[in-house]
PDB file of N, CA and C in Angstrom:
ATOM      1  N   MET A   1    -109.995 -39.267  40.745  1.00  0.00           N
ATOM      2  CA  MET A   1    -110.394 -37.303  41.121  1.00  0.00           C
ATOM      3  C   MET A   1    -110.658 -37.563  42.547  1.00  0.00           C
ATOM      4  N   LYS A   2    -110.047 -38.454  43.113  1.00  0.00           N
ATOM      5  CA  LYS A   2    -109.384 -37.887  44.341  1.00  0.00           C
ATOM      6  C   LYS A   2    -107.421 -38.129  44.676  1.00  0.00           C
ATOM      7  N   LYS A   3    -107.369 -38.459  43.301  1.00  0.00           N
ATOM      8  CA  LYS A   3    -106.388 -38.306  43.115  1.00  0.00           C
ATOM      9  C   LYS A   3    -105.618 -36.175  42.781  1.00  0.00           C
ATOM     10  N   LEU A   4    -106.381 -36.370  41.635  1.00  0.00           N
ATOM     11  CA  LEU A   4    -106.185 -34.752  41.182  1.00  0.00           C
ATOM     12  C   LEU A   4    -106.554 -33.890  42.374  1.00  0.00           C
ATOM     13  N   LEU A   5    -107.592 -34.881  43.171  1.00  0.00           N
ATOM     14  CA  LEU A   5    -108.158 -33.372  44.785  1.00  0.00           C
ATOM     15  C   LEU A   5    -106.920 -33.306  45.441  1.00  0.00           C
ATOM     16  N   LEU A   6    -106.928 -34.753  46.053  1.00  0.00           N
ATOM     17  CA  LEU A   6    -104.715 -34.822  47.064  1.00  0.00           C
ATOM     18  C   LEU A   6    -103.847 -33.566  46.173  1.00  0.00           C
ATOM     19  N   VAL A   7    -103.218 -33.798  44.699  1.00  0.00           N
ATOM     20  CA  VAL A   7    -102.594 -32.962  43.877  1.00  0.00           C
ATOM     21  C   VAL A   7    -102.613 -31.249  44.200  1.00  0.00           C
ATOM     22  N   ILE A   8    -104.124 -31.109  43.783  1.00  0.00           N
ATOM     23  CA  ILE A   8    -104.373 -29.107  43.764  1.00  0.00           C
ATOM     24  C   ILE A   8    -104.282 -29.102  45.514  1.00  0.00           C
ATOM     25  N   LEU A   9    -104.606 -29.985  46.390  1.00  0.00           N
ATOM     26  CA  LEU A   9    -104.259 -29.914  47.845  1.00  0.00           C
ATOM     27  C   LEU A   9    -102.568 -29.536  48.754  1.00  0.00           C
ATOM     28  N   ALA A  10    -102.327 -29.779  47.479  1.00  0.00           N
ATOM     29  CA  ALA A  10    -100.283 -29.823  47.908  1.00  0.00           C
ATOM     30  C   ALA A  10     -99.897 -29.340  47.646  1.00  0.00           C
ATOM     31  N   ALA A  11    -100.849 -28.654  45.676  1.00  0.00           N
ATOM     32  CA  ALA A  11     -99.901 -28.130  45.260  1.00  0.00           C
ATOM     33  C   ALA A  11    -100.692 -26.688  46.157  1.00  0.00           C
ATOM     34  N   ALA A  12    -101.306 -26.492  46.613  1.00  0.00           N
ATOM     35  CA  ALA A  12    -101.657 -25.353  47.664  1.00  0.00           C
ATOM     36  C   ALA A  12    -101.701 -24.875  49.247  1.00  0.00           C
ATOM     37  N   GLY A  13    -101.250 -26.156  49.432  1.00  0.00           N
ATOM     38  CA  GLY A  13    -100.820 -25.788  50.685  1.00  0.00           C
ATOM     39  C   GLY A  13     -98.696 -25.533  50.373  1.00  0.00           C
ATOM     40  N   ALA A  14     -98.326 -26.029  49.401  1.00  0.00           N
ATOM     41  CA  ALA A  14     -96.621 -25.932  49.152  1.00  0.00           C
ATOM     42  C   ALA A  14     -96.503 -24.108  48.804  1.00  0.00           C
ATOM     43  N   ALA A  15     -97.571 -23.608  48.391  1.00  0.00           N
ATOM     44  CA  ALA A  15     -97.806 -22.248  47.564  1.00  0.00           C
ATOM     45  C   ALA A  15     -97.984 -20.927  48.946  1.00  0.00           C
ATOM     46  N   ILE A  16     -98.883 -21.788  50.195  1.00  0.00           N
ATOM     47  CA  ILE A  16     -98.635 -21.450  50.860  1.00  0.00           C
ATOM     48  C   ILE A  16     -97.952 -21.182  52.117  1.00  0.00           C
ATOM     49  N   ALA A  17     -97.040 -22.133  51.935  1.00  0.00           N
ATOM     50  CA  ALA A  17     -95.972 -22.432  53.022  1.00  0.00           C
ATOM     51  C   ALA A  17     -94.968 -21.421  51.804  1.00  0.00           C
ATOM     52  N   LYS A  18     -94.875 -21.720  50.774  1.00  0.00           N
ATOM     53  CA  LYS A  18     -93.598 -20.572  50.415  1.00  0.00           C
ATOM     54  C   LYS A  18     -94.317 -18.865  50.205  1.00  0.00           C
ATOM     55  N   LYS A  19     -94.841 -18.654  50.613  1.00  0.00           N
ATOM     56  CA  LYS A  19     -95.546 -17.275  51.373  1.00  0.00           C
ATOM     57  C   LYS A  19     -95.505 -17.185  52.622  1.00  0.00           C
ATOM     58  N   LYS A  20     -95.448 -18.113  53.602  1.00  0.00           N
ATOM     59  CA  LYS A  20     -95.329 -17.680  54.660  1.00  0.00           C
ATOM     60  C   LYS A  20     -94.124 -17.404  54.971  1.00  0.00           C
ATOM     61  N   MET A  21     -92.844 -18.194  53.935  1.00  0.00           N
ATOM     62  CA  MET A  21     -91.884 -18.109  54.205  1.00  0.00           C
ATOM     63  C   MET A  21     -90.929 -16.392  53.760  1.00  0.00           C
ATOM     64  N   ASP A  22     -91.704 -16.401  53.087  1.00  0.00           N
ATOM     65  CA  ASP A  22     -91.263 -15.080  52.419  1.00  0.00           C
ATOM     66  C   ASP A  22     -91.317 -14.095  52.674  1.00  0.00           C
ATOM     67  N   GLU A  23     -92.753 -13.955  53.327  1.00  0.00           N
ATOM     68  CA  GLU A  23     -93.306 -12.794  54.414  1.00  0.00           C
ATOM     69  C   GLU A  23     -91.383 -13.124  55.886  1.00  0.00           C
ATOM     70  N   GLY A  24     -91.383 -14.357  55.984  1.00  0.00           N
ATOM     71  CA  GLY A  24     -90.833 -14.335  56.854  1.00  0.00           C
ATOM     72  C   GLY A  24     -89.382 -13.456  57.070  1.00  0.00           C
ATOM     73  N   LYS A  25     -88.828 -13.988  55.660  1.00  0.00           N
ATOM     74  CA  LYS A  25     -87.410 -13.850  55.482  1.00  0.00           C
ATOM     75  C   LYS A  25     -87.284 -11.946  54.834  1.00  0.00           C
ATOM     76  N   ASN A  26     -88.252 -11.212  54.821  1.00  0.00           N
ATOM     77  CA  ASN A  26     -89.139 -10.398  54.303  1.00  0.00           C
ATOM     78  C   ASN A  26     -88.562  -9.369  55.755  1.00  0.00           C
ATOM     79  N   GLU A  27     -89.550  -9.984  56.512  1.00  0.00           N
ATOM     80  CA  GLU A  27     -89.122  -9.583  58.574  1.00  0.00           C
ATOM     81  C   GLU A  27     -87.894 -10.061  58.844  1.00  0.00           C
ATOM     82  N   GLN A  28     -87.803 -10.121  58.947  1.00  0.00           N
ATOM     83  CA  GLN A  28     -86.052 -10.490  59.581  1.00  0.00           C
ATOM     84  C   GLN A  28     -85.271  -9.247  58.985  1.00  0.00           C
ATOM     85  N   ALA A  29     -85.262  -9.276  57.139  1.00  0.00           N
ATOM     86  CA  ALA A  29     -84.003  -8.107  56.482  1.00  0.00           C
ATOM     87  C   ALA A  29     -84.988  -6.921  57.252  1.00  0.00           C
ATOM     88  N   LEU A  30     -86.335  -6.699  57.178  1.00  0.00           N
ATOM     89  CA  LEU A  30     -86.724  -5.420  58.732  1.00  0.00           C
ATOM     90  C   LEU A  30     -86.001  -4.930  59.306  1.00  0.00           C
ATOM     91  N   TRP A  31     -86.344  -6.457  60.081  1.00  0.00           N
ATOM     92  CA  TRP A  31     -85.693  -6.294  61.506  1.00  0.00           C
ATOM     93  C   TRP A  31     -83.871  -6.018  61.786  1.00  0.00           C
ATOM     94  N   ALA A  32     -83.550  -6.454  60.665  1.00  0.00           N
ATOM     95  CA  ALA A  32     -81.800  -7.013  60.708  1.00  0.00           C
ATOM     96  C   ALA A  32     -81.469  -5.259  60.608  1.00  0.00           C
ATOM     97  N   GLU A  33     -82.205  -4.473  59.235  1.00  0.00           N
ATOM     98  CA  GLU A  33     -82.595  -3.112  58.118  1.00  0.00           C
ATOM     99  C   GLU A  33     -82.825  -2.473  59.821  1.00  0.00           C
ATOM    100  N   ALA A  34     -83.758  -2.567  61.329  1.00  0.00           N
ATOM    101  CA  ALA A  34     -83.749  -1.512  61.608  1.00  0.00           C
ATOM    102  C   ALA A  34     -82.857  -1.779  63.346  1.00  0.00           C
ATOM    103  N   THR A  35     -82.452  -2.406  63.179  1.00  0.00           N
ATOM    104  CA  THR A  35     -81.230  -2.638  64.969  1.00  0.00           C
ATOM    105  C   THR A  35     -80.278  -2.558  63.968  1.00  0.00           C
ATOM    106  N   ASP A  36     -79.326  -2.558  62.938  1.00  0.00           N
ATOM    107  CA  ASP A  36     -77.982  -2.148  62.121  1.00  0.00           C
ATOM    108  C   ASP A  36     -77.079  -1.471  63.420  1.00  0.00           C
ATOM    109  N   THR A  37     -76.540  -2.080  63.598  1.00  0.00           N
ATOM    110  CA  THR A  37     -75.495  -0.522  63.567  1.00  0.00           C
ATOM    111  C   THR A  37     -75.518   0.600  63.010  1.00  0.00           C
ATOM    112  N   VAL A  38     -75.369   1.822  63.513  1.00  0.00           N
ATOM    113  CA  VAL A  38     -75.061   3.134  63.174  1.00  0.00           C
ATOM    114  C   VAL A  38     -73.308   3.677  63.046  1.00  0.00           C
ATOM    115  N   HIS A  39     -72.667   3.458  62.113  1.00  0.00           N
ATOM    116  CA  HIS A  39     -71.510   3.548  61.742  1.00  0.00           C
ATOM    117  C   HIS A  39     -71.700   5.823  61.746  1.00  0.00           C
ATOM    118  N   LYS A  40     -70.523   6.067  62.722  1.00  0.00           N
ATOM    119  CA  LYS A  40     -70.272   7.348  62.340  1.00  0.00           C
ATOM    120  C   LYS A  40     -69.424   7.591  61.082  1.00  0.00           C
ATOM    121  N   SER A  41     -69.196   8.671  60.402  1.00  0.00           N
ATOM    122  CA  SER A  41     -68.601   8.921  59.218  1.00  0.00           C
ATOM    123  C   SER A  41     -67.670   9.993  60.337  1.00  0.00           C
TER     124      SER A  41
END
């Protein structure tokens, strides 16, 4: 029973960590777009 609980907690922790990493990547992409230099044609 304890092993099952540990596996569930580990999976939940991994899912939360992935979500945080994805949010960070999205935030970084947004900043890159906002601070990109403007090219005049």
